[in-house]
PDB file of C-alpha atoms and ligand atoms in Angstrom:
ATOM      1  CA  MET A 430      76.956 170.966  37.503  1.00  0.00           C
ATOM      2  CA  ILE A 431      74.964 174.178  37.399  1.00  0.00           C
ATOM      3  CA  ALA A 432      75.554 176.138  39.118  1.00  0.00           C
ATOM      4  CA  GLY A 433      74.912 180.315  38.317  1.00  0.00           C
ATOM      5  CA  GLY A 434      73.918 178.549  34.858  1.00  0.00           C
ATOM      6  CA  GLN A 435      74.988 181.853  32.863  1.00  0.00           C
ATOM      7  CA  SER A 436      77.730 179.831  30.632  1.00  0.00           C
ATOM      8  CA  LEU A 437      76.192 176.161  30.946  1.00  0.00           C
ATOM      9  CA  VAL A 438      72.209 178.044  30.219  1.00  0.00           C
ATOM     10  CA  PRO A 439      73.249 179.829  26.582  1.00  0.00           C
ATOM     11  CA  ALA A 440      75.278 175.831  25.528  1.00  0.00           C
ATOM     12  CA  LEU A 441      72.731 173.863  26.132  1.00  0.00           C
ATOM     13  CA  ASN A 442      70.244 175.618  24.217  1.00  0.00           C
ATOM     14  CA  LEU A 443      72.471 175.774  21.801  1.00  0.00           C
ATOM     15  CA  ARG A 444      73.039 171.868  21.833  1.00  0.00           C
ATOM     16  CA  LEU A 445      76.988 172.328  22.336  1.00  0.00           C
ATOM     17  CA  ALA A 446      76.468 170.978  25.940  1.00  0.00           C
ATOM     18  CA  ALA A 447      73.843 167.593  25.902  1.00  0.00           C
ATOM     19  CA  PRO A 448      74.367 166.267  29.642  1.00  0.00           C
ATOM     20  CA  SER A 449      72.072 163.280  30.514  1.00  0.00           C
ATOM     21  CA  LEU A 450      72.469 163.913  33.709  1.00  0.00           C
ATOM     22  CA  LEU A 451      73.106 167.924  36.068  1.00  0.00           C
ATOM     23  CA  VAL A 452      73.387 168.676  39.027  1.00  0.00           C
ATOM     24  CA  ASP A 453      72.408 172.009  40.346  1.00  0.00           C
ATOM     25  CA  ILE A 454      74.661 172.930  43.413  1.00  0.00           C
ATOM     26  CA  GLY A 455      73.448 176.295  44.099  1.00  0.00           C
ATOM     27  CA  HIS A 456      72.251 175.141  46.988  1.00  0.00           C
ATOM     28  CA  LEU A 457      75.119 174.664  48.235  1.00  0.00           C
ATOM     29  CA  ASP A 458      75.572 176.921  50.918  1.00  0.00           C
ATOM     30  CA  GLU A 459      79.139 176.182  52.422  1.00  0.00           C
ATOM     31  CA  LEU A 460      80.618 177.303  49.904  1.00  0.00           C
ATOM     32  CA  ARG A 461      79.701 180.961  49.411  1.00  0.00           C
ATOM     33  CA  GLY A 462      81.595 183.863  50.553  1.00  0.00           C
ATOM     34  CA  ILE A 463      84.734 185.951  51.106  1.00  0.00           C
ATOM     35  CA  ALA A 464      86.340 185.480  53.675  1.00  0.00           C
ATOM     36  CA  VAL A 465      90.523 187.376  54.676  1.00  0.00           C
ATOM     37  CA  GLU A 466      92.605 184.606  56.297  1.00  0.00           C
ATOM     38  CA  GLY A 467      96.019 185.556  57.711  1.00  0.00           C
ATOM     39  CA  GLU A 468      97.864 186.574  54.150  1.00  0.00           C
ATOM     40  CA  THR A 469      95.037 184.906  52.217  1.00  0.00           C
ATOM     41  CA  VAL A 470      91.685 185.906  50.228  1.00  0.00           C
ATOM     42  CA  ARG A 471      89.817 182.399  50.453  1.00  0.00           C
ATOM     43  CA  ILE A 472      86.269 182.786  47.806  1.00  0.00           C
ATOM     44  CA  GLY A 473      83.384 180.202  47.954  1.00  0.00           C
ATOM     45  CA  ALA A 474      83.187 178.792  44.579  1.00  0.00           C
ATOM     46  CA  LEU A 475      79.241 179.370  44.274  1.00  0.00           C
ATOM     47  CA  THR A 476      80.461 183.466  45.691  1.00  0.00           C
ATOM     48  CA  ARG A 477      77.978 185.886  42.623  1.00  0.00           C
ATOM     49  CA  HIS A 478      80.193 187.787  40.333  1.00  0.00           C
ATOM     50  CA  VAL A 479      78.510 190.868  42.660  1.00  0.00           C
ATOM     51  CA  ASP A 480      79.148 189.979  46.360  1.00  0.00           C
ATOM     52  CA  ILE A 481      83.129 190.324  44.333  1.00  0.00           C
ATOM     53  CA  GLU A 482      82.213 193.243  42.946  1.00  0.00           C
ATOM     54  CA  ARG A 483      80.035 194.926  46.617  1.00  0.00           C
ATOM     55  CA  SER A 484      83.126 193.360  48.736  1.00  0.00           C
ATOM     56  CA  GLU A 485      85.162 195.784  50.143  1.00  0.00           C
ATOM     57  CA  GLU A 486      87.792 192.546  51.809  1.00  0.00           C
ATOM     58  CA  ILE A 487      88.101 192.365  47.632  1.00  0.00           C
ATOM     59  CA  ALA A 488      88.833 195.785  47.221  1.00  0.00           C
ATOM     60  CA  ARG A 489      91.410 196.063  49.856  1.00  0.00           C
ATOM     61  CA  ARG A 490      92.963 193.101  49.997  1.00  0.00           C
ATOM     62  CA  ALA A 491      92.505 191.586  46.005  1.00  0.00           C
ATOM     63  CA  PRO A 492      91.435 195.225  43.710  1.00  0.00           C
ATOM     64  CA  LEU A 493      92.903 193.225  41.227  1.00  0.00           C
ATOM     65  CA  LEU A 494      89.438 191.605  41.282  1.00  0.00           C
ATOM     66  CA  SER A 495      87.066 194.843  42.702  1.00  0.00           C
ATOM     67  CA  ALA A 496      88.634 195.654  39.054  1.00  0.00           C
ATOM     68  CA  ALA A 497      88.333 192.841  37.145  1.00  0.00           C
ATOM     69  CA  ILE A 498      84.677 191.658  38.122  1.00  0.00           C
ATOM     70  CA  VAL A 499      83.336 195.248  36.351  1.00  0.00           C
ATOM     71  CA  HIS A 500      84.426 193.825  32.984  1.00  0.00           C
ATOM     72  CA  VAL A 501      82.492 190.470  33.241  1.00  0.00           C
ATOM     73  CA  ALA A 502      79.310 190.724  31.323  1.00  0.00           C
ATOM     74  CA  HIS A 503      75.857 192.923  33.160  1.00  0.00           C
ATOM     75  CA  PRO A 504      74.909 193.539  36.233  1.00  0.00           C
ATOM     76  CA  ALA A 505      71.844 191.199  34.519  1.00  0.00           C
ATOM     77  CA  ILE A 506      74.952 188.293  34.408  1.00  0.00           C
ATOM     78  CA  ARG A 507      77.127 189.438  37.297  1.00  0.00           C
ATOM     79  CA  ASN A 508      74.087 188.637  40.157  1.00  0.00           C
ATOM     80  CA  ARG A 509      74.301 184.844  38.800  1.00  0.00           C
ATOM     81  CA  GLY A 510      77.348 183.865  37.621  1.00  0.00           C
ATOM     82  CA  THR A 511      79.701 182.289  40.021  1.00  0.00           C
ATOM     83  CA  PHE A 512      83.444 182.858  40.936  1.00  0.00           C
ATOM     84  CA  GLY A 513      83.971 179.499  40.565  1.00  0.00           C
ATOM     85  CA  GLY A 514      81.796 178.745  38.296  1.00  0.00           C
ATOM     86  CA  SER A 515      83.934 180.565  35.328  1.00  0.00           C
ATOM     87  CA  ILE A 516      86.527 179.997  36.816  1.00  0.00           C
ATOM     88  CA  ALA A 517      86.224 175.552  36.156  1.00  0.00           C
ATOM     89  CA  ASN A 518      84.821 177.135  32.442  1.00  0.00           C
ATOM     90  CA  ALA A 519      88.336 178.345  31.419  1.00  0.00           C
ATOM     91  CA  ASP A 520      87.313 180.509  28.881  1.00  0.00           C
ATOM     92  CA  PRO A 521      90.444 182.097  27.855  1.00  0.00           C
ATOM     93  CA  ALA A 522      88.825 185.373  26.980  1.00  0.00           C
ATOM     94  CA  SER A 523      87.034 185.986  31.022  1.00  0.00           C
ATOM     95  CA  GLU A 524      88.864 187.829  32.721  1.00  0.00           C
ATOM     96  CA  LEU A 525      88.667 185.537  36.762  1.00  0.00           C
ATOM     97  CA  PRO A 526      90.921 183.012  34.829  1.00  0.00           C
ATOM     98  CA  ALA A 527      93.059 185.570  34.006  1.00  0.00           C
ATOM     99  CA  CYS A 528      93.262 187.111  38.037  1.00  0.00           C
ATOM    100  CA  ALA A 529      93.408 183.812  39.170  1.00  0.00           C
ATOM    101  CA  LEU A 530      96.009 182.689  36.949  1.00  0.00           C
ATOM    102  CA  ALA A 531      97.942 186.516  37.764  1.00  0.00           C
ATOM    103  CA  LEU A 532      97.561 186.547  41.965  1.00  0.00           C
ATOM    104  CA  GLY A 533      98.700 182.944  42.119  1.00  0.00           C
ATOM    105  CA  ALA A 534      95.575 181.764  43.234  1.00  0.00           C
ATOM    106  CA  THR A 535      94.949 178.319  44.188  1.00  0.00           C
ATOM    107  CA  ILE A 536      91.626 175.787  43.676  1.00  0.00           C
ATOM    108  CA  VAL A 537      90.576 174.460  46.165  1.00  0.00           C
ATOM    109  CA  ALA A 538      89.091 170.920  44.288  1.00  0.00           C
ATOM    110  CA  ARG A 539      87.018 168.433  46.125  1.00  0.00           C
ATOM    111  CA  SER A 540      86.009 164.374  45.240  1.00  0.00           C
ATOM    112  CA  ALA A 541      84.838 161.537  47.269  1.00  0.00           C
ATOM    113  CA  GLU A 542      88.510 161.154  47.123  1.00  0.00           C
ATOM    114  CA  GLY A 543      89.316 164.125  49.918  1.00  0.00           C
ATOM    115  CA  GLU A 544      90.326 167.467  48.568  1.00  0.00           C
ATOM    116  CA  ARG A 545      92.797 168.416  46.170  1.00  0.00           C
ATOM    117  CA  ARG A 546      95.008 172.228  46.143  1.00  0.00           C
ATOM    118  CA  ILE A 547      95.615 172.817  42.539  1.00  0.00           C
ATOM    119  CA  HIS A 548      97.978 175.635  41.764  1.00  0.00           C
ATOM    120  CA  ALA A 549      96.888 178.166  38.438  1.00  0.00           C
ATOM    121  CA  ASP A 550      99.667 177.185  37.071  1.00  0.00           C
ATOM    122  CA  GLU A 551      98.633 174.213  36.649  1.00  0.00           C
ATOM    123  CA  PHE A 552      94.923 174.419  36.762  1.00  0.00           C
ATOM    124  CA  PHE A 553      94.065 176.062  33.514  1.00  0.00           C
ATOM    125  CA  THR A 554      95.163 173.467  30.331  1.00  0.00           C
ATOM    126  CA  GLY A 555      93.419 174.233  26.871  1.00  0.00           C
ATOM    127  CA  ILE A 556      90.419 175.918  25.514  1.00  0.00           C
ATOM    128  CA  TYR A 557      87.416 175.241  28.235  1.00  0.00           C
ATOM    129  CA  GLU A 558      90.262 172.453  29.781  1.00  0.00           C
ATOM    130  CA  THR A 559      90.904 172.958  32.640  1.00  0.00           C
ATOM    131  CA  ALA A 560      93.100 170.519  36.090  1.00  0.00           C
ATOM    132  CA  LEU A 561      89.823 169.583  37.724  1.00  0.00           C
ATOM    133  CA  SER A 562      88.643 165.485  37.174  1.00  0.00           C
ATOM    134  CA  ALA A 563      84.998 164.531  36.219  1.00  0.00           C
ATOM    135  CA  THR A 564      84.675 163.746  39.767  1.00  0.00           C
ATOM    136  CA  GLU A 565      85.544 167.164  41.269  1.00  0.00           C
ATOM    137  CA  ILE A 566      84.198 170.514  42.622  1.00  0.00           C
ATOM    138  CA  ILE A 567      85.738 173.597  43.476  1.00  0.00           C
ATOM    139  CA  THR A 568      85.060 174.270  46.553  1.00  0.00           C
ATOM    140  CA  SER A 569      86.719 177.277  46.658  1.00  0.00           C
ATOM    141  CA  VAL A 570      89.507 179.434  44.952  1.00  0.00           C
ATOM    142  CA  GLU A 571      92.767 181.019  47.762  1.00  0.00           C
ATOM    143  CA  VAL A 572      94.754 184.392  46.273  1.00  0.00           C
ATOM    144  CA  PRO A 573      97.390 185.719  47.818  1.00  0.00           C
ATOM    145  CA  ALA A 574      96.276 189.042  50.411  1.00  0.00           C
ATOM    146  CA  ASP A 575      97.949 192.040  48.890  1.00  0.00           C
ATOM    147  CA  GLY A 576     100.309 194.387  50.380  1.00  0.00           C
ATOM    148  CA  ALA A 577     101.726 197.971  51.021  1.00  0.00           C
ATOM    149  CA  SER A 578     104.026 197.006  48.143  1.00  0.00           C
ATOM    150  CA  HIS A 579     101.063 195.693  46.074  1.00  0.00           C
ATOM    151  CA  ARG A 580     100.253 197.149  42.522  1.00  0.00           C
ATOM    152  CA  PHE A 581      97.889 195.804  40.256  1.00  0.00           C
ATOM    153  CA  ALA A 582      96.627 197.074  37.247  1.00  0.00           C
ATOM    154  CA  PHE A 583      93.834 195.992  34.584  1.00  0.00           C
ATOM    155  CA  HIS A 584      92.759 196.344  30.378  1.00  0.00           C
ATOM    156  CA  GLU A 585      91.544 195.281  28.345  1.00  0.00           C
ATOM    157  CA  LEU A 586      90.266 195.775  25.018  1.00  0.00           C
ATOM    158  CA  ALA A 587      86.935 194.816  23.540  1.00  0.00           C
ATOM    159  CA  ARG A 588      84.581 195.980  20.864  1.00  0.00           C
ATOM    160  CA  ARG A 589      81.660 196.798  23.209  1.00  0.00           C
ATOM    161  CA  SER A 590      81.158 196.875  26.646  1.00  0.00           C
ATOM    162  CA  GLY A 591      80.252 193.905  28.876  1.00  0.00           C
ATOM    163  CA  ASP A 592      82.031 191.556  26.248  1.00  0.00           C
ATOM    164  CA  TYR A 593      84.301 189.400  26.457  1.00  0.00           C
ATOM    165  CA  ALA A 594      87.894 191.203  25.379  1.00  0.00           C
ATOM    166  CA  VAL A 595      89.834 190.895  22.677  1.00  0.00           C
ATOM    167  CA  VAL A 596      92.843 191.611  24.679  1.00  0.00           C
ATOM    168  CA  GLY A 597      93.039 191.332  27.760  1.00  0.00           C
ATOM    169  CA  LEU A 598      95.602 192.102  31.389  1.00  0.00           C
ATOM    170  CA  ALA A 599      95.618 191.229  34.270  1.00  0.00           C
ATOM    171  CA  ALA A 600      98.884 192.356  36.375  1.00  0.00           C
ATOM    172  CA  ARG A 601     100.144 192.531  39.512  1.00  0.00           C
ATOM    173  CA  ALA A 602     103.452 193.851  40.783  1.00  0.00           C
ATOM    174  CA  MET A 603     105.404 193.744  44.007  1.00  0.00           C
ATOM    175  CA  VAL A 604     107.036 197.910  44.115  1.00  0.00           C
ATOM    176  CA  GLU A 605     109.813 199.321  46.180  1.00  0.00           C
ATOM    177  CA  ASP A 606     111.596 201.697  46.253  1.00  0.00           C
ATOM    178  CA  GLY A 607     110.295 202.349  42.819  1.00  0.00           C
ATOM    179  CA  VAL A 608     112.035 199.055  42.132  1.00  0.00           C
ATOM    180  CA  CYS A 609     109.617 196.756  40.626  1.00  0.00           C
ATOM    181  CA  ARG A 610     110.566 192.632  42.614  1.00  0.00           C
ATOM    182  CA  GLU A 611     108.013 190.091  41.428  1.00  0.00           C
ATOM    183  CA  LEU A 612     105.393 190.618  38.157  1.00  0.00           C
ATOM    184  CA  ARG A 613     103.121 188.038  36.886  1.00  0.00           C
ATOM    185  CA  LEU A 614     101.139 189.335  33.998  1.00  0.00           C
ATOM    186  CA  ALA A 615      98.569 187.543  32.943  1.00  0.00           C
ATOM    187  CA  TRP A 616      96.692 187.546  29.376  1.00  0.00           C
ATOM    188  CA  PHE A 617      92.756 186.951  27.621  1.00  0.00           C
ATOM    189  CA  GLY A 618      91.419 186.429  24.559  1.00  0.00           C
ATOM    190  CA  VAL A 619      95.058 185.508  22.854  1.00  0.00           C
ATOM    191  CA  GLY A 620      96.088 181.882  23.562  1.00  0.00           C
ATOM    192  CA  ASP A 621      93.969 178.889  24.089  1.00  0.00           C
ATOM    193  CA  LYS A 622      93.498 179.808  27.719  1.00  0.00           C
ATOM    194  CA  PRO A 623      95.146 182.280  29.674  1.00  0.00           C
ATOM    195  CA  THR A 624      98.609 183.203  29.573  1.00  0.00           C
ATOM    196  CA  LEU A 625     101.322 183.942  31.481  1.00  0.00           C
ATOM    197  CA  ALA A 626     104.509 185.906  30.202  1.00  0.00           C
ATOM    198  CA  PRO A 627     106.923 185.127  32.351  1.00  0.00           C
ATOM    199  CA  ASN A 628     109.774 187.127  29.226  1.00  0.00           C
ATOM    200  CA  ALA A 629     108.714 190.402  29.080  1.00  0.00           C
ATOM    201  CA  ALA A 630     108.254 190.219  32.978  1.00  0.00           C
ATOM    202  CA  GLU A 631     111.497 189.061  33.219  1.00  0.00           C
ATOM    203  CA  VAL A 632     112.990 192.419  31.539  1.00  0.00           C
ATOM    204  CA  LEU A 633     111.473 194.788  33.819  1.00  0.00           C
ATOM    205  CA  ILE A 634     111.895 193.158  37.271  1.00  0.00           C
ATOM    206  CA  GLY A 635     114.783 193.925  39.131  1.00  0.00           C
ATOM    207  CA  VAL A 636     114.860 197.258  37.622  1.00  0.00           C
ATOM    208  CA  ALA A 637     112.639 200.654  37.891  1.00  0.00           C
ATOM    209  CA  PRO A 638     111.284 200.852  34.416  1.00  0.00           C
ATOM    210  CA  ASP A 639     111.353 203.607  31.792  1.00  0.00           C
ATOM    211  CA  ASP A 640     109.432 203.877  28.164  1.00  0.00           C
ATOM    212  CA  ALA A 641     112.894 201.538  27.051  1.00  0.00           C
ATOM    213  CA  GLY A 642     112.374 199.419  29.375  1.00  0.00           C
ATOM    214  CA  VAL A 643     108.716 199.220  28.735  1.00  0.00           C
ATOM    215  CA  GLU A 644     109.180 198.655  24.886  1.00  0.00           C
ATOM    216  CA  ARG A 645     111.283 196.361  25.021  1.00  0.00           C
ATOM    217  CA  ALA A 646     109.645 194.321  27.403  1.00  0.00           C
ATOM    218  CA  GLY A 647     106.472 194.690  24.621  1.00  0.00           C
ATOM    219  CA  HIS A 648     109.005 193.052  22.930  1.00  0.00           C
ATOM    220  CA  ALA A 649     109.993 190.423  24.893  1.00  0.00           C
ATOM    221  CA  LEU A 650     105.826 189.337  24.399  1.00  0.00           C
ATOM    222  CA  SER A 651     107.335 187.651  21.096  1.00  0.00           C
ATOM    223  CA  ASP A 652     108.652 185.048  23.405  1.00  0.00           C
ATOM    224  CA  ASP A 653     105.878 184.656  25.294  1.00  0.00           C
ATOM    225  CA  LEU A 654     102.332 184.899  23.865  1.00  0.00           C
ATOM    226  CA  ASP A 655     100.996 183.376  20.375  1.00  0.00           C
ATOM    227  CA  PRO A 656      97.366 184.366  19.645  1.00  0.00           C
ATOM    228  CA  GLN A 657      95.447 183.504  16.813  1.00  0.00           C
ATOM    229  CA  ASP A 658      94.519 184.775  14.216  1.00  0.00           C
ATOM    230  CA  ASP A 659      90.333 184.815  14.083  1.00  0.00           C
ATOM    231  CA  LEU A 660      86.906 187.099  13.101  1.00  0.00           C
ATOM    232  CA  GLN A 661      87.856 189.359  16.090  1.00  0.00           C
ATOM    233  CA  ALA A 662      91.376 190.075  14.964  1.00  0.00           C
ATOM    234  CA  SER A 663      94.717 189.392  13.360  1.00  0.00           C
ATOM    235  CA  ARG A 664      98.094 188.104  15.226  1.00  0.00           C
ATOM    236  CA  ALA A 665      99.726 190.436  14.101  1.00  0.00           C
ATOM    237  CA  MET A 666      96.109 193.020  15.300  1.00  0.00           C
ATOM    238  CA  ARG A 667      96.136 190.863  19.224  1.00  0.00           C
ATOM    239  CA  PHE A 668     100.371 191.366  19.531  1.00  0.00           C
ATOM    240  CA  HIS A 669     100.020 195.137  19.135  1.00  0.00           C
ATOM    241  CA  LEU A 670      96.746 195.522  21.094  1.00  0.00           C
ATOM    242  CA  ALA A 671      99.070 193.338  24.158  1.00  0.00           C
ATOM    243  CA  ARG A 672     101.487 195.943  23.793  1.00  0.00           C
ATOM    244  CA  VAL A 673      99.159 198.711  23.278  1.00  0.00           C
ATOM    245  CA  LEU A 674      97.924 197.484  27.280  1.00  0.00           C
ATOM    246  CA  LEU A 675     101.170 197.056  28.606  1.00  0.00           C
ATOM    247  CA  LYS A 676     102.634 200.119  28.461  1.00  0.00           C
ATOM    248  CA  ARG A 677      99.044 200.732  30.100  1.00  0.00           C
ATOM    249  CA  ALA A 678      99.993 198.595  33.135  1.00  0.00           C
ATOM    250  CA  ALA A 679     103.266 199.659  33.321  1.00  0.00           C
ATOM    251  CA  ARG A 680     102.587 203.344  33.144  1.00  0.00           C
ATOM    252  CA  ASP A 681     100.063 201.948  36.555  1.00  0.00           C
ATOM    253  CA  PHE A 682     103.198 199.776  38.531  1.00  0.00           C
ATOM    254  CA  PHE A 683     105.330 202.804  38.162  1.00  0.00           C
ATOM    255  CA  PRO A 684     103.575 206.806  36.659  1.00  0.00           C
ATOM    256  CA  ASP A 685     106.716 208.830  38.595  1.00  0.00           C
ATOM    257  CA  THR A 686     109.442 206.938  35.219  1.00  0.00           C
ATOM    258  CA  VAL A 687     106.757 205.371  32.234  1.00  0.00           C
ATOM    259  CA  GLY A 688     105.201 207.193  29.976  1.00  0.00           C
ATOM    260  CA  ARG A 689     105.572 210.912  31.558  1.00  0.00           C
ATOM    261  CA  THR A 690     104.035 213.477  29.223  1.00  0.00           C
ATOM    262  CA  ARG A 691     106.715 215.848  28.195  1.00  0.00           C
ATOM    263  CA  LYS A 692     104.493 218.738  30.164  1.00  0.00           C
ATOM    264  CA  GLU A 693     105.139 215.630  33.097  1.00  0.00           C
ATOM    265  CA  ALA A 694     108.732 215.195  32.716  1.00  0.00           C
ATOM    266  CA  SER A 695     109.638 219.072  33.059  1.00  0.00           C
ATOM    267  CA  ALA A 696     107.661 219.885  35.967  1.00  0.00           C
TER     268      ALA A 696
HETATM  269  P1  FAD B 408      77.750 177.300  35.190  1.00  0.00           P
HETATM  270  O1  FAD B 408      77.398 178.150  33.874  1.00  0.00           O
HETATM  271  O2  FAD B 408      76.554 176.455  35.705  1.00  0.00           O
HETATM  272  O3  FAD B 408      79.195 176.086  34.374  1.00  0.00           O
HETATM  273  C1  FAD B 408      79.644 176.611  33.437  1.00  0.00           C
HETATM  274  C2  FAD B 408      80.141 174.863  33.732  1.00  0.00           C
HETATM  275  O4  FAD B 408      82.009 175.339  35.181  1.00  0.00           O
HETATM  276  C3  FAD B 408      79.621 173.926  33.631  1.00  0.00           C
HETATM  277  O5  FAD B 408      80.649 173.338  33.144  1.00  0.00           O
HETATM  278  C4  FAD B 408      78.968 173.764  35.269  1.00  0.00           C
HETATM  279  O6  FAD B 408      79.324 172.053  35.831  1.00  0.00           O
HETATM  280  C5  FAD B 408      81.523 173.838  35.539  1.00  0.00           C
HETATM  281  N1  FAD B 408      81.938 174.348  36.626  1.00  0.00           N
HETATM  282  C6  FAD B 408      80.202 175.705  38.029  1.00  0.00           C
HETATM  283  N2  FAD B 408      80.393 175.095  38.890  1.00  0.00           N
HETATM  284  C7  FAD B 408      81.367 174.380  38.734  1.00  0.00           C
HETATM  285  C8  FAD B 408      82.215 174.176  40.433  1.00  0.00           C
HETATM  286  N3  FAD B 408      81.773 175.266  41.602  1.00  0.00           N
HETATM  287  N4  FAD B 408      82.966 173.475  40.140  1.00  0.00           N
HETATM  288  C9  FAD B 408      83.543 172.495  38.904  1.00  0.00           C
HETATM  289  N5  FAD B 408      82.879 172.889  38.290  1.00  0.00           N
HETATM  290  C10 FAD B 408      81.142 173.649  38.179  1.00  0.00           C
HETATM  291  N6  FAD B 408      82.023 186.157  31.659  1.00  0.00           N
HETATM  292  C11 FAD B 408      83.305 186.014  31.288  1.00  0.00           C
HETATM  293  O7  FAD B 408      84.169 186.550  31.991  1.00  0.00           O
HETATM  294  N7  FAD B 408      83.838 187.694  30.454  1.00  0.00           N
HETATM  295  C12 FAD B 408      83.267 188.410  30.182  1.00  0.00           C
HETATM  296  O8  FAD B 408      82.962 189.112  29.604  1.00  0.00           O
HETATM  297  C13 FAD B 408      81.721 187.360  30.839  1.00  0.00           C
HETATM  298  N8  FAD B 408      80.028 187.255  28.800  1.00  0.00           N
HETATM  299  C14 FAD B 408      79.410 187.407  29.403  1.00  0.00           C
HETATM  300  C15 FAD B 408      78.213 187.339  28.573  1.00  0.00           C
HETATM  301  C16 FAD B 408      76.844 186.283  27.930  1.00  0.00           C
HETATM  302  C17 FAD B 408      75.909 186.947  27.434  1.00  0.00           C
HETATM  303  C18 FAD B 408      76.176 185.848  29.118  1.00  0.00           C
HETATM  304  C19 FAD B 408      74.895 184.567  28.668  1.00  0.00           C
HETATM  305  C20 FAD B 408      77.541 185.462  29.724  1.00  0.00           C
HETATM  306  C21 FAD B 408      78.982 185.292  30.607  1.00  0.00           C
HETATM  307  N9  FAD B 408      79.652 185.387  30.680  1.00  0.00           N
HETATM  308  C22 FAD B 408      80.852 185.758  30.572  1.00  0.00           C
HETATM  309  C23 FAD B 408      79.733 184.380  31.433  1.00  0.00           C
HETATM  310  C24 FAD B 408      79.573 184.343  33.109  1.00  0.00           C
HETATM  311  O9  FAD B 408      80.960 184.737  33.382  1.00  0.00           O
HETATM  312  C25 FAD B 408      79.331 183.038  33.078  1.00  0.00           C
HETATM  313  O10 FAD B 408      78.705 183.891  35.211  1.00  0.00           O
HETATM  314  C26 FAD B 408      80.891 182.368  33.904  1.00  0.00           C
HETATM  315  O11 FAD B 408      81.137 181.961  33.064  1.00  0.00           O
HETATM  316  C27 FAD B 408      80.540 180.706  34.916  1.00  0.00           C
HETATM  317  O12 FAD B 408      79.526 180.696  36.003  1.00  0.00           O
HETATM  318  P2  FAD B 408      78.658 180.581  36.272  1.00  0.00           P
HETATM  319  O13 FAD B 408      78.145 180.350  37.588  1.00  0.00           O
HETATM  320  O14 FAD B 408      77.167 180.639  35.583  1.00  0.00           O
HETATM  321  O15 FAD B 408      78.548 179.225  35.635  1.00  0.00           O
END
C-alpha cells in the first residue's frame, strides 16, 4: 500500500521494491487527524508530518513529537509523508518510531479479521520489520498525553540538517520533586530497530540525578545498545555519541543538578 509515498516511491525508483499490486490509501479521510481523548492523544495513520508540526494539541499534550518532527527530512517531504507510514516503515534511523517507543504508544491495526492493538515495545521487530501482518493496516497510533510531571528530551546527531540521524535519542520522564519516577530512553540509529535502554534508565530512576549518576548511566548503555560499524560511524563512535546525547537529555530533565557550569553552581 502507499500512503505519502516518501519512502515507498524512492524504494520503487531504486528497484528495492516491486509490488505486483499497490493500493493507494491516501484518500481514506477517516485515517486522518489528531484528537485528544481523555489522557490519550490519537493520531490517525494518514496524518501528515506537517500536521504534527503545526498541531497545538500535539505541542501541548505530546511535545516530544513536536520537537522530533522538525528533524524528519525537509518541508517538501513533511508535506506528504505520514505518521502511520513512518511507523510502518520502521526505519531504524527514523525519529518517529523511537518517539512511539519512548512514549509507550499503542499502534492500532485493522484487517478483515478485526482490530488489533500492539504496544510499541512489541511492534518494532527488526530492520524495516514490524509485528504487522501482510493483511493489516495501521489505522491510528495512540500516545499517552503528558501531564504536569512529564518531561521530554529529543536530541539527534546527523551529518546535515534533515538527514537521517547517525545517533538519536527520544526520551520521556516523569519527575516529581526533582526525583525521576519514570524514564524511557529510546534510541535510534544505533541498532536494527528503535531500542529502549532500561539499564541506563534504571540508574537514574528513584533519585535526583547528578553528573556522577549520568556518567554511570552512560556506562550502563553498554548493556542496552549494540551499535554496528557502518559508513557513517564506527561502533565506538556511536557509543561515544550516545553518551553525549544522554548527558544533553539529562541536563534537559534535571537542569538544577546535572551539567551545571561552575558559574551556575556557585550562583
Ligand atoms: P509510504 O512511503 O507511502 O509507505 C512506506 C511503507 O509503509 C510502505 O511499505 C507502505 O506500504 C507502508 N505503509 C504506509 N502507511 C501504512 C499504514 N497506514 N499501514 C500499514 N502500512 C503502511 N524519515 C525520517 O524519519 N527521518 C528522516 O530524516 C527522513 N528523511 C527523508 C529524506 C528523504 C529525501 C526522503 C525521500 C524521505 C525521508 N524520510 C525520513 C522518510 C519520510 O519520513 C516518509 O514520509 C516516511 O518514512 C513514510 O511515510 P509515507 O507516508 O511517505 O509512507
